[in-house]
XYZ file of C-alpha atoms in Angstrom:
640
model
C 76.023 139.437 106.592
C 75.558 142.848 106.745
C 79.218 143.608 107.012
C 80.823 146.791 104.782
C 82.547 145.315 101.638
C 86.366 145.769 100.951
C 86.088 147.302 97.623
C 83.648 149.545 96.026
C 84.505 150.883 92.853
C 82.454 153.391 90.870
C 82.939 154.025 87.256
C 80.969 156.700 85.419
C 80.926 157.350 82.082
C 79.022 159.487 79.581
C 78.972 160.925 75.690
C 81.854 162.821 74.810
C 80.310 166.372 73.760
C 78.050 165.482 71.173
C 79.531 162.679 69.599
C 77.273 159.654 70.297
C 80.126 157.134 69.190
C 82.771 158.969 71.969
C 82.449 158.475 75.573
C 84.497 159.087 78.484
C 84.212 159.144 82.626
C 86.272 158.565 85.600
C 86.634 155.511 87.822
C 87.088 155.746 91.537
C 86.203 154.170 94.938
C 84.107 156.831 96.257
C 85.955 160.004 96.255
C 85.841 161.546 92.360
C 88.803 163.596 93.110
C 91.293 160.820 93.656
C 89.600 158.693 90.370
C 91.500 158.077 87.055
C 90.091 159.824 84.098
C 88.316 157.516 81.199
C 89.062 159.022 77.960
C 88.372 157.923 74.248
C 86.088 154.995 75.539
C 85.205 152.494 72.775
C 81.727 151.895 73.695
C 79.621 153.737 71.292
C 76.946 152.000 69.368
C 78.887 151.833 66.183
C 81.534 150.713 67.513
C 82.578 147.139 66.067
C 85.616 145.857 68.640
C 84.981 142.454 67.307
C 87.362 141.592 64.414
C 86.029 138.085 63.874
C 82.411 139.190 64.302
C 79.649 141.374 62.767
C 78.421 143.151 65.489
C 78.433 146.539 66.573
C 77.681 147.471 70.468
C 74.550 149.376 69.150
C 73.219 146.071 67.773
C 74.610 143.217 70.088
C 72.421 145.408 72.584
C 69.365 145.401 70.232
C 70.037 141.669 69.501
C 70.471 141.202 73.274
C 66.597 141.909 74.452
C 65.087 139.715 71.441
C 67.427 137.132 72.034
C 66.243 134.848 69.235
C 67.490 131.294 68.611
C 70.081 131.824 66.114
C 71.698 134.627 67.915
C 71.472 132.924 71.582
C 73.433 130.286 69.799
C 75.667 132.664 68.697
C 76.463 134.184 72.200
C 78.435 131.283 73.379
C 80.942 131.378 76.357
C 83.818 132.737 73.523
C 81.917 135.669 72.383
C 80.462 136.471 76.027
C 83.892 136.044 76.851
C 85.290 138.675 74.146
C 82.354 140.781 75.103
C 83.472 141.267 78.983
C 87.317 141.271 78.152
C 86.904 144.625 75.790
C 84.373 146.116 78.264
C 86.842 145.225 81.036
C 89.489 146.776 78.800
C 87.853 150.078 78.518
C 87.029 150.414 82.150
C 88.638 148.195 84.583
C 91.741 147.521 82.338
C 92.424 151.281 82.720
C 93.060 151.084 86.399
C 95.243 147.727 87.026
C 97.564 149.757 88.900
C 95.208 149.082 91.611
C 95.828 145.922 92.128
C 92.248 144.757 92.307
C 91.320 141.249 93.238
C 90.566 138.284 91.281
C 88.023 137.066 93.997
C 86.548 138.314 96.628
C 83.803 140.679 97.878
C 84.124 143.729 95.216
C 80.943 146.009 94.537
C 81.206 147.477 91.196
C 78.347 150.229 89.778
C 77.965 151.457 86.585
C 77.350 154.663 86.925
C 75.310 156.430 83.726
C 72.192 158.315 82.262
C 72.798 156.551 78.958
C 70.814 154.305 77.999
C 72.848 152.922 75.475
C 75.654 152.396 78.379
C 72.939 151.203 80.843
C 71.972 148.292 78.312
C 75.561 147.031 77.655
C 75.714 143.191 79.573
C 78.350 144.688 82.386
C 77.994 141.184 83.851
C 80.058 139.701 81.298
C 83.215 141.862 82.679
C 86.418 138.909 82.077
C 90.158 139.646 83.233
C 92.881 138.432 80.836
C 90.081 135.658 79.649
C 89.678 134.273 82.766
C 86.400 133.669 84.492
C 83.692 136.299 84.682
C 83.984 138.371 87.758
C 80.703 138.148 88.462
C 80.619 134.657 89.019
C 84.007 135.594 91.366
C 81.984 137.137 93.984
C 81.877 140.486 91.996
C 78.705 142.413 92.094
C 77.605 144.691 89.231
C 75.127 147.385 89.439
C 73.751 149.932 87.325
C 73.463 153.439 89.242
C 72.091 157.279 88.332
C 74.498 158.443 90.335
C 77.356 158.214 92.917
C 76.648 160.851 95.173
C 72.870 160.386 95.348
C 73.005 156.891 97.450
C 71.655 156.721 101.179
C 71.398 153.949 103.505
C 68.612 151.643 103.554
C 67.379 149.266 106.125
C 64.399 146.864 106.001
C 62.350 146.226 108.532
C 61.372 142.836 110.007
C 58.762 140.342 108.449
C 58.692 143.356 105.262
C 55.220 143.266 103.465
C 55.469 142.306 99.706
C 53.113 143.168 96.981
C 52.999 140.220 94.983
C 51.177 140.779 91.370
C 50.849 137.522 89.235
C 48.379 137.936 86.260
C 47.983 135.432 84.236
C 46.002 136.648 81.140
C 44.266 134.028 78.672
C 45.888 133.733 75.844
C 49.220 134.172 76.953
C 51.702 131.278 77.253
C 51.004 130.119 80.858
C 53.636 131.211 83.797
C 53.067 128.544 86.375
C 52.139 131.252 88.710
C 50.197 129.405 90.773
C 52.674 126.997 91.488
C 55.131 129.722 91.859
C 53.574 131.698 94.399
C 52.806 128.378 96.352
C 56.748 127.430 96.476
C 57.836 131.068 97.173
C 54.952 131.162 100.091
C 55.983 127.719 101.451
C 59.740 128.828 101.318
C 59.371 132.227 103.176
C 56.832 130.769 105.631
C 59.065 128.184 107.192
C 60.681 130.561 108.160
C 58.499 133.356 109.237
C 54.744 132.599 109.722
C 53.769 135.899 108.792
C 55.060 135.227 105.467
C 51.527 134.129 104.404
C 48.707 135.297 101.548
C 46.441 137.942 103.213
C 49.197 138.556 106.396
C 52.336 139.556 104.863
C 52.077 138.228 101.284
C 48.885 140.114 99.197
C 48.277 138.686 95.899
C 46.754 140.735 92.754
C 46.647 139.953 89.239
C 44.918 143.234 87.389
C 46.596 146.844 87.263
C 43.783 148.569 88.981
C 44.082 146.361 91.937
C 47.430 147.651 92.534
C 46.673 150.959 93.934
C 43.881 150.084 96.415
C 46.412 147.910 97.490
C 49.271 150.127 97.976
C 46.995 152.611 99.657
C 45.942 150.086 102.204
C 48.743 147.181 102.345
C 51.456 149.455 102.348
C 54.395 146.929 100.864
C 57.869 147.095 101.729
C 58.691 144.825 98.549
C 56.942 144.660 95.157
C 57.098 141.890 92.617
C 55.928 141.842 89.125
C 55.734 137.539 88.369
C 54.674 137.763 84.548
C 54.522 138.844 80.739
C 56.770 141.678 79.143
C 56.573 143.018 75.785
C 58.340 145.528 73.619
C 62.316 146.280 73.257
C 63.897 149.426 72.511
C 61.260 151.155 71.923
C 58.793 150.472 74.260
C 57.834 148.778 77.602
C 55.219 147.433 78.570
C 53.673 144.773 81.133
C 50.332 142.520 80.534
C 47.585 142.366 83.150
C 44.618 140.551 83.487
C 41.570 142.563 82.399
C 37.991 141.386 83.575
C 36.790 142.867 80.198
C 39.496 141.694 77.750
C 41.671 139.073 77.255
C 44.744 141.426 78.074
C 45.375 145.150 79.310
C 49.128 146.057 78.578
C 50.268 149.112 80.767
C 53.554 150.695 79.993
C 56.429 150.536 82.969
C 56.756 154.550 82.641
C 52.321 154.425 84.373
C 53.456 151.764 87.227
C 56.232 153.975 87.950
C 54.090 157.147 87.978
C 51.581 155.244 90.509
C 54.485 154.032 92.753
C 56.171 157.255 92.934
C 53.094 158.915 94.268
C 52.167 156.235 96.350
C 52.603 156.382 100.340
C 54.083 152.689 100.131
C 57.680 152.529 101.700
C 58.850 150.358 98.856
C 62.949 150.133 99.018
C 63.042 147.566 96.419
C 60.714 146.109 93.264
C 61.749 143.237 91.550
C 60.311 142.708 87.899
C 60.303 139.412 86.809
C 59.247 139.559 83.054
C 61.034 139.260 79.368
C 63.190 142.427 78.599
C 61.782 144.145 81.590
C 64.919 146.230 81.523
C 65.600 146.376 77.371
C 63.342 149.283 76.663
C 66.600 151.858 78.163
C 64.770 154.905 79.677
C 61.331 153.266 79.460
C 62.510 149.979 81.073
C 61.829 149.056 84.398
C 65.103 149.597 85.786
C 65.318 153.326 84.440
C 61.769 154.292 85.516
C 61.829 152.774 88.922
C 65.343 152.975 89.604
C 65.187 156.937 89.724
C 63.263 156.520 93.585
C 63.266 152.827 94.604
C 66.550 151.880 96.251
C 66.664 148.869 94.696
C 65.052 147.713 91.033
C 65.685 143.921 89.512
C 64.771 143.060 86.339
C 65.497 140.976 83.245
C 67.962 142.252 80.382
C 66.545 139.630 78.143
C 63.783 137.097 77.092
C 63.039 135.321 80.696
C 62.609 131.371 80.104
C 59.990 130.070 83.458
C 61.873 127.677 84.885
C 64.872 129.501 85.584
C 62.661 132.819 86.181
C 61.125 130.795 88.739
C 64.396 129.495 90.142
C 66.078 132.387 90.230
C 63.479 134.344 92.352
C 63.304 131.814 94.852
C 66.983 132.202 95.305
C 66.809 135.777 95.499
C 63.794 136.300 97.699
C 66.180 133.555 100.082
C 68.866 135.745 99.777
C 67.013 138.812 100.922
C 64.030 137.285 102.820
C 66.193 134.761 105.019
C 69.632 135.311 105.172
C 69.569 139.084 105.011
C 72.200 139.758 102.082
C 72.020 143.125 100.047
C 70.318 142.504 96.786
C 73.645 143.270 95.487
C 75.397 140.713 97.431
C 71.913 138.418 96.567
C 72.881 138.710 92.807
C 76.301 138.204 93.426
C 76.266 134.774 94.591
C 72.933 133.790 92.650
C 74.277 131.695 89.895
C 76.129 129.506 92.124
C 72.846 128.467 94.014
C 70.688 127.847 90.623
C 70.469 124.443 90.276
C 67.747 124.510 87.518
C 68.735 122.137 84.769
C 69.920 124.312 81.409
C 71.027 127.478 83.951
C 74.722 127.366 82.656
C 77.085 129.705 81.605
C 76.608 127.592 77.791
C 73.348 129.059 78.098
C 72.708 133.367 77.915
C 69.942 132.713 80.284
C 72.460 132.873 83.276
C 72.858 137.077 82.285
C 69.355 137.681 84.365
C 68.558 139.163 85.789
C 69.905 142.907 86.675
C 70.458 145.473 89.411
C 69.888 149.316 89.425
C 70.982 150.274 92.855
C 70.584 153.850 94.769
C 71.151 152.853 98.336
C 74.745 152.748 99.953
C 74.233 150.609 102.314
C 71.644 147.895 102.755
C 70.408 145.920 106.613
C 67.692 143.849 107.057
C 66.682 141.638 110.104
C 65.975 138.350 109.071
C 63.923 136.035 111.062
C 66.549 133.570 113.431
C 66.851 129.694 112.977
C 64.028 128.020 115.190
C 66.622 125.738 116.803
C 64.720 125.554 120.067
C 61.819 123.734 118.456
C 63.361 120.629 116.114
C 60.655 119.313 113.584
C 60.877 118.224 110.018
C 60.403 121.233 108.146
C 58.779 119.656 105.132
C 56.203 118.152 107.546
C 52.902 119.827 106.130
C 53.233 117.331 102.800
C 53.861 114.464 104.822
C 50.669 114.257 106.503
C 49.484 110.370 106.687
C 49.882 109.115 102.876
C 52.553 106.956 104.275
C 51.107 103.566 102.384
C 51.065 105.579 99.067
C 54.260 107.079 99.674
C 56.205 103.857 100.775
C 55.056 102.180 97.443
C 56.819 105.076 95.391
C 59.796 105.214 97.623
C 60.491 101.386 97.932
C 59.932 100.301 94.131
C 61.908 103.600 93.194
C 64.521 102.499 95.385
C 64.569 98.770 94.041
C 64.450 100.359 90.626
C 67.645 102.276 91.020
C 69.542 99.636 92.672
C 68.812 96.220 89.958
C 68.323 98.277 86.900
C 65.236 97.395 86.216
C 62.476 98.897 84.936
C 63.788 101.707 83.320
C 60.419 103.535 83.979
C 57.824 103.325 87.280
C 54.504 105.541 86.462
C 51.855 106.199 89.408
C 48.535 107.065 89.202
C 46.449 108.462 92.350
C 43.433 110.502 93.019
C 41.229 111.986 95.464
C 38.158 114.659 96.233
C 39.183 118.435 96.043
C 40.683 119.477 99.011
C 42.876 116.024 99.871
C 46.509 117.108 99.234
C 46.495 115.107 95.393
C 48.800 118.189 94.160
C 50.819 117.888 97.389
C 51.586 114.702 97.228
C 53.364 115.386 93.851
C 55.406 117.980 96.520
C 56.088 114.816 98.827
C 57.221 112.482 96.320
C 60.299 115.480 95.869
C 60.832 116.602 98.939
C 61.823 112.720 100.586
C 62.670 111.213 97.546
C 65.358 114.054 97.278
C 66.061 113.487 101.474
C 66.396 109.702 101.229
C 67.812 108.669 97.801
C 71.471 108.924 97.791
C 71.940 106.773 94.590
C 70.048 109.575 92.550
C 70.351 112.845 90.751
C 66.640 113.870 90.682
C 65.563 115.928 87.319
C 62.060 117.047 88.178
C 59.911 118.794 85.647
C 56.397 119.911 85.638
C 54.921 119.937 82.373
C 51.576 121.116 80.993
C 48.945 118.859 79.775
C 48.432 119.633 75.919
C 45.140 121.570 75.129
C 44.277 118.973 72.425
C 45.218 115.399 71.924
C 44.322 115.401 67.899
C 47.926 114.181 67.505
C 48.621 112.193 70.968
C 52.266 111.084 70.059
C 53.091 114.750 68.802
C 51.305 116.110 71.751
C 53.452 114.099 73.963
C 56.619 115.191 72.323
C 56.260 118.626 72.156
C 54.721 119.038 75.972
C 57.889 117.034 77.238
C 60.292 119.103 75.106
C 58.981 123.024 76.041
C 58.870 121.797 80.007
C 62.588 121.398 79.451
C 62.852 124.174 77.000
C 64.209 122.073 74.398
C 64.245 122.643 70.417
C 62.482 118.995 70.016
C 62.555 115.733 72.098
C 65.995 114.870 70.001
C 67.735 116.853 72.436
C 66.233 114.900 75.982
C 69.539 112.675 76.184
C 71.914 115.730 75.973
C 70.305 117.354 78.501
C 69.901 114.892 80.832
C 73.784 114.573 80.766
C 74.245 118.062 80.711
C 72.293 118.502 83.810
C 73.203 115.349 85.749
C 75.572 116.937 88.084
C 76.237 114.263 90.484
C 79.547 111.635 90.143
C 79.830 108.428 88.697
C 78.321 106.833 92.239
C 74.558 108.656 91.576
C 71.589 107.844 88.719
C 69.566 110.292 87.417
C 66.102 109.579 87.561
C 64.118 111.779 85.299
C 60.878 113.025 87.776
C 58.066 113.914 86.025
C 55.536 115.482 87.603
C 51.897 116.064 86.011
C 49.815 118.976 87.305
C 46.125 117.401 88.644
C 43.478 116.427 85.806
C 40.336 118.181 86.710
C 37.042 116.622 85.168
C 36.514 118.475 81.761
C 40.133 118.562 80.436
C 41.221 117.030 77.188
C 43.403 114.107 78.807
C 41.219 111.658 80.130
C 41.977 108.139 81.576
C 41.343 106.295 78.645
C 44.320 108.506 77.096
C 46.913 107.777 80.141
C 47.070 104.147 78.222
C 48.431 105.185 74.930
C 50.474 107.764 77.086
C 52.707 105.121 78.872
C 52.935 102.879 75.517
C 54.528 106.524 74.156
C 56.873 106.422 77.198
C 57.855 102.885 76.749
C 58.344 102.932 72.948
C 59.752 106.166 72.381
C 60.897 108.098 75.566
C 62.441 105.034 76.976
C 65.606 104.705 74.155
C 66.122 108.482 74.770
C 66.365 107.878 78.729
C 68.655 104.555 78.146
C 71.177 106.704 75.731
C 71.399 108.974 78.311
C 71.523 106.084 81.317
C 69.032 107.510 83.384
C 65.639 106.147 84.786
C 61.837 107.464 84.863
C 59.652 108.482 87.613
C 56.254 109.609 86.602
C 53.288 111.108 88.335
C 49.931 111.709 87.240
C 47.091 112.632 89.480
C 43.817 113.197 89.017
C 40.404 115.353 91.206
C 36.965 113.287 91.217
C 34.623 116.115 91.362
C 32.187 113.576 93.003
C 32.658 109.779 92.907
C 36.326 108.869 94.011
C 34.955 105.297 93.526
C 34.201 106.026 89.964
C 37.081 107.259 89.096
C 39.312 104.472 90.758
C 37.048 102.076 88.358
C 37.726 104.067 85.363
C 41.681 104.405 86.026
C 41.810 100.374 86.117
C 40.038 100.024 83.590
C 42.108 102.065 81.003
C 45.244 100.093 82.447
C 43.807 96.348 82.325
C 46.073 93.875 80.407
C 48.366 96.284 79.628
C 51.755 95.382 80.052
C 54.929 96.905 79.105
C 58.093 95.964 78.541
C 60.211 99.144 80.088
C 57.502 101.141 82.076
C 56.067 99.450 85.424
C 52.605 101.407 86.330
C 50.149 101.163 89.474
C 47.024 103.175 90.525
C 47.577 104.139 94.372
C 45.034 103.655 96.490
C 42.626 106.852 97.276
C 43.786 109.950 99.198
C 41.378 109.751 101.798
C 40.365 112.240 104.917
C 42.097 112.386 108.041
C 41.243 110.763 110.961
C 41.924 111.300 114.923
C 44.572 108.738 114.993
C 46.558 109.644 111.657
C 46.738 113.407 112.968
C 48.212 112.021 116.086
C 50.638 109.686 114.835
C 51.923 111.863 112.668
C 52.632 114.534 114.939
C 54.802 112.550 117.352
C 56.364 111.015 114.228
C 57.668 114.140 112.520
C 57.903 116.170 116.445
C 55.461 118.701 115.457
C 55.641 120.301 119.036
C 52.565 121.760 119.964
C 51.184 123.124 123.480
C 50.822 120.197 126.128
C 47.194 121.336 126.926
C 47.250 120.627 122.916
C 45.292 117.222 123.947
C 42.740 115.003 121.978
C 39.797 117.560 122.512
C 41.819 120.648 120.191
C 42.957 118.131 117.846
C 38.798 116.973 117.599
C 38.620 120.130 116.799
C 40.226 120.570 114.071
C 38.911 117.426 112.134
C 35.763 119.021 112.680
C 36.282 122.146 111.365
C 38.145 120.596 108.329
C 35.962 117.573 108.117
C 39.461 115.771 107.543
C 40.173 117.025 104.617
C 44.014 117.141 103.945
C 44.102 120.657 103.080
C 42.366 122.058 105.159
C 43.486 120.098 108.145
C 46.892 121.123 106.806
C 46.469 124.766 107.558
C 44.364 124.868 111.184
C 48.145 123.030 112.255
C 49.803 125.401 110.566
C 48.215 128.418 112.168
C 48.368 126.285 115.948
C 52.360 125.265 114.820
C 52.845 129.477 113.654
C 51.230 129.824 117.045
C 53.184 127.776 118.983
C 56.689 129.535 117.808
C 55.369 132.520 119.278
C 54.807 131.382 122.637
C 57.784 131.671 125.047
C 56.374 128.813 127.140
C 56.146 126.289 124.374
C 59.228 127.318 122.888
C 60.977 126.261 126.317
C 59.547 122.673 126.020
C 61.704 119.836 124.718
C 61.534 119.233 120.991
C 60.197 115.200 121.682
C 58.306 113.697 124.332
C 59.084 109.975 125.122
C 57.305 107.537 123.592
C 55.047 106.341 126.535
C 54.180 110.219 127.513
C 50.624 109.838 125.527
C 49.307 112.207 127.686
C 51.236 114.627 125.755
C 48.590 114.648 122.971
């Protein structure tokens, strides 16, 4: 894990005099002396090394951070390719005497204080046309310097600084749900990973200095909007007094600098967060934070989302280097459309300072065996064996192509986790199926339902148009001939007050039936959809309501059912469940503490949720649980 790497090569380059087209530098491994000189580099910004293309390096770069359609379609695997064989050529290429591997464990940094250097796509470096070495177990850094690295080591449980704004008027970020996944992730592991213990959460810029001053974060993470390019950079906040407050990256690194916070490494997950060169995150952080990740280009949410999950798992969990974290990052995205078809795959990037990089990452609870998905599969068990069993029929005869589901409950009862349920032991238990979950947002306006429909399908999968569903099912159907993929859709909660009402979930499903249906045949995969809804006061109401806007109507591809409510927890479910799923908790952990917490909670899912999450987080901490088995017998009810 924390092991020092075979290789490390270091290859600096800068202008030639005053010639901005002429550069030149030396590779080594760590002693300058004993490096090969770099001369007449062909790497300036006029530079055109592409016979069969347009493009100079000065304006692939520009073209790089906008990333528009036509150019992203462009940059296909043959001209990425090109790209990393001619830098490889003007670097690497110099050096083969070295005999350098085509695999394996190999740290390269770029070494520069151009910017025009610093914003060439160095992850694109290709041998002989071969594959790209970064996807070879090849890491690729940007650096200030060689000399000016020192060893960093992160301390146990570190603190992070989250900030996730989420200004109005702004195309939404799924923040929410983000932050939920990345705290349910890290706090399997580690209970302090939690909001308000380890994890603070702030969404406007002047909340980020009280913080620092009193939370004192080992990690920072930026989860939102960039704007500008190569001329300026800049990050949007949420302003109590406007709709946005944009603050350039050059004022977050003036208040970091000067802050007491031991921050060793910020990661800045926006669009072109590192495009703006010197006023880019990675250039104005980089200069005093060990370690500074960022995005190169326009960030799409669903693999931005992806990606830092992998990263923080990386770091958090398995203690890797963030260089060694980047390294092997593409090979764990499994986020449909994260290909190497697809110029999405070049986030995001490193600017490293620090030589060598420890951590301490919290050990595998082996002592204490319970399902580690267990807080979403509290009771629900009826609802849930409906899904799983006609889902599971489905698969196996062919038939429907589609199954839609319908539940609801009060605030407070888990209807948003059961969307994570339906995922988490759907994934577990179906072995026939290649699940393709997405999580798209209800329109704002249904003044064109069918259009609505198409268009909030086709930007969850960031797709041109709904033409293009088929192809990227296939595309993204990794599994063999012996697997299905079932298409998982899963609907954020309807809140009272929204535009989609029940009455509208009707001509939704005749949409799915008569047009999303063909799309889902061509491409020979099956439907799974879930749409849940909060009653703000009458669940009984609302249950009325949903049958209603379903009676007589019958399909001829799409099977649908309204589950029965999600209602509180009793004494009995909360015991049940914990012998079920080997929740281990304290034997004096009997009938009066679990009273306890219904009370408190007043059997509300949620909230009945956390008071056994904090007894659980309690319970790993305590030598003289941790020594008891991980199951009682069955007849031991004195247990509970």
């Amino acid at each position: 894990m924390n092991a020092p790497v075979p290789e490390r090569i270091f290859i600096e380059i800068a202008p030639a005099g005053t010639a901005r087209t002429g550069y030149r530098g030396r590779i080594h491994r760590g002693d300058r002396d004993r490096g090969v000189e770099l001369e007449s580099l062909d790497l300036g910004p006029d530079s055109a090394p592409f016979p069969k293309r347009s493009h100079t390096l000065g304006a692939l770069v520009e073209r790089l951070a906008t990333l528009d359609e036509a150019f992203a379609r462009e940059l296909d695997e043959r001209f990425q390719t090109e790209i990393g064989m001619h830098l490889y050529a003007q670097t690497l290429g110099r050096v083969d005497a070295w005999d350098l591997p085509d695999e394996g464990d190999v740290e390269v940094q770029i070494v520069t204080l151009d910017e025009h250097i610093a914003r060439l796509p160095w992850v694109l470096l290709n041998r002989r046309g071969g594959a790209f070495l970064s996807a070879c177990g090849w890491s690729i850094s940007l650096a200030r310097s060689a000399e000016d690295q020192k060893d960093c080591e992160l301390q146990p449980s570190p603190r992070m600084l989250i900030v996730a704004p989420e200004p109005p008027g702004w195309p939404p970020t799924q923040a929410a749900e983000h932050l939920d996944e990345l705290e349910e992730m890290l706090g399997e592991a580690d209970p302090r990973f939690k909001r308000n213990q380890h994890l603070k959460v702030v969404r406007g810029w002047d909340e980020i200095a009280p913080a620092l001053a009193s939370f004192q974060p080992h990690l920072l993470y930026y989860y939102g909007h960039g704007k500008g390019g190569m001329a300026t950079s800049r990050l949007v906040f949420s302003s109590p007094s406007a709709l946005e407050q944009t603050v350039p990256v050059a004022d977050l690194a003036q208040l970091l600098r000067h802050s007491s916070a031991p921050l060793l490494l910020a990661y800045v997950n926006c669009c072109q967060g590192d495009a703006g060169g010197l006023l880019g995150a990675g250039w104005q952080l980089g200069e005093f934070v060990p370690a500074v990740v960022t995005n190169r280009t326009v960030a799409y949410v669903s693999t931005a989302r992806a990606q830092a999950l992998e990263l923080w798992r990386s770091i958090l969990l398995l203690g890797d280097p963030p260089h060694q974290a980047l390294a092997t990052l593409h090979a764990r995205i499994e986020t449909p459309g994260h290909t190497f078809a697809n110029t999405r795959w070049m986030n995001p990037v490193l600017h490293r300072r620090y030589a060598r990089w420890t951590s301490s990452p919290p050990r595998p609870r082996s002592r204490m065996k319970h399902d580690p998905h267990w807080n979403v599969k509290l009771d629900r068990s009826k609802q849930f064996r409906q899904v799983f069993t006609d889902t599971e029929q489905m698969l196996r005869e062919g038939s429907p192509r589609v199954l839609a589901y319908v539940w609801y409950g009060e605030e407070g009862q888990g209807v948003g986790l059961f969307h994570q349920r339906l995922q988490v032991e759907l994934q577990e238990r179906l072995e026939r199926a290649w699940i393709l979950k997405i999580e798209p947002r209800w329109p704002e306006e249904l003044l064109n339902r069918y259009r609505s429909f198409e268009d909030m399908i086709a930007e969850a999968c960031d797709l041109r148009d709904i033409s293009q569903l088929d192809a990227w099912i296939r595309a993204n159907s990794q599994g063999d001939r012996r697997t299905t993929p079932l298409f998982h859709v899963r609907h954020e909660p309807l809140r009272p007050g929204e535009p989609v009402k029940p009455s509208d979930l009707r001509i939704y499903l005749e949409w799915w039936n008569d047009y999303l249906v063909p799309i889902l045949v061509d491409a020979r995969a099956f439907g799974l959809l879930g749409i849940s809804f909060l009653a703000q006061k009458d669940p009984a109401k609302l249950a009325k309501r949903l049958r209603e806007a379903f009676k007589d109507l019958e399909l001829e591809h799409v099977v649908h059912d309204v589950l029965d409510e999600l209602e509180k927890i009793d004494l009995e479910d909360l015991k049940r469940f914990l012998r079920f799923y080997r929740v281990l908790l304290p034997r004096s952990m009997k009938e009066r503490v679990l009273g306890r917490i219904l009370e408190r909670s007043g059997g509300r899912y949620e909230m009945t949720v956390e008071e056994l999450r904090k007894l659980v987080d309690q319970a790993w901490e305590d030598d003289e649980i941790l020594s008891e088995p991980a199951a009682q017998p069955a007849d031991e009810e004195d247990d509970w």
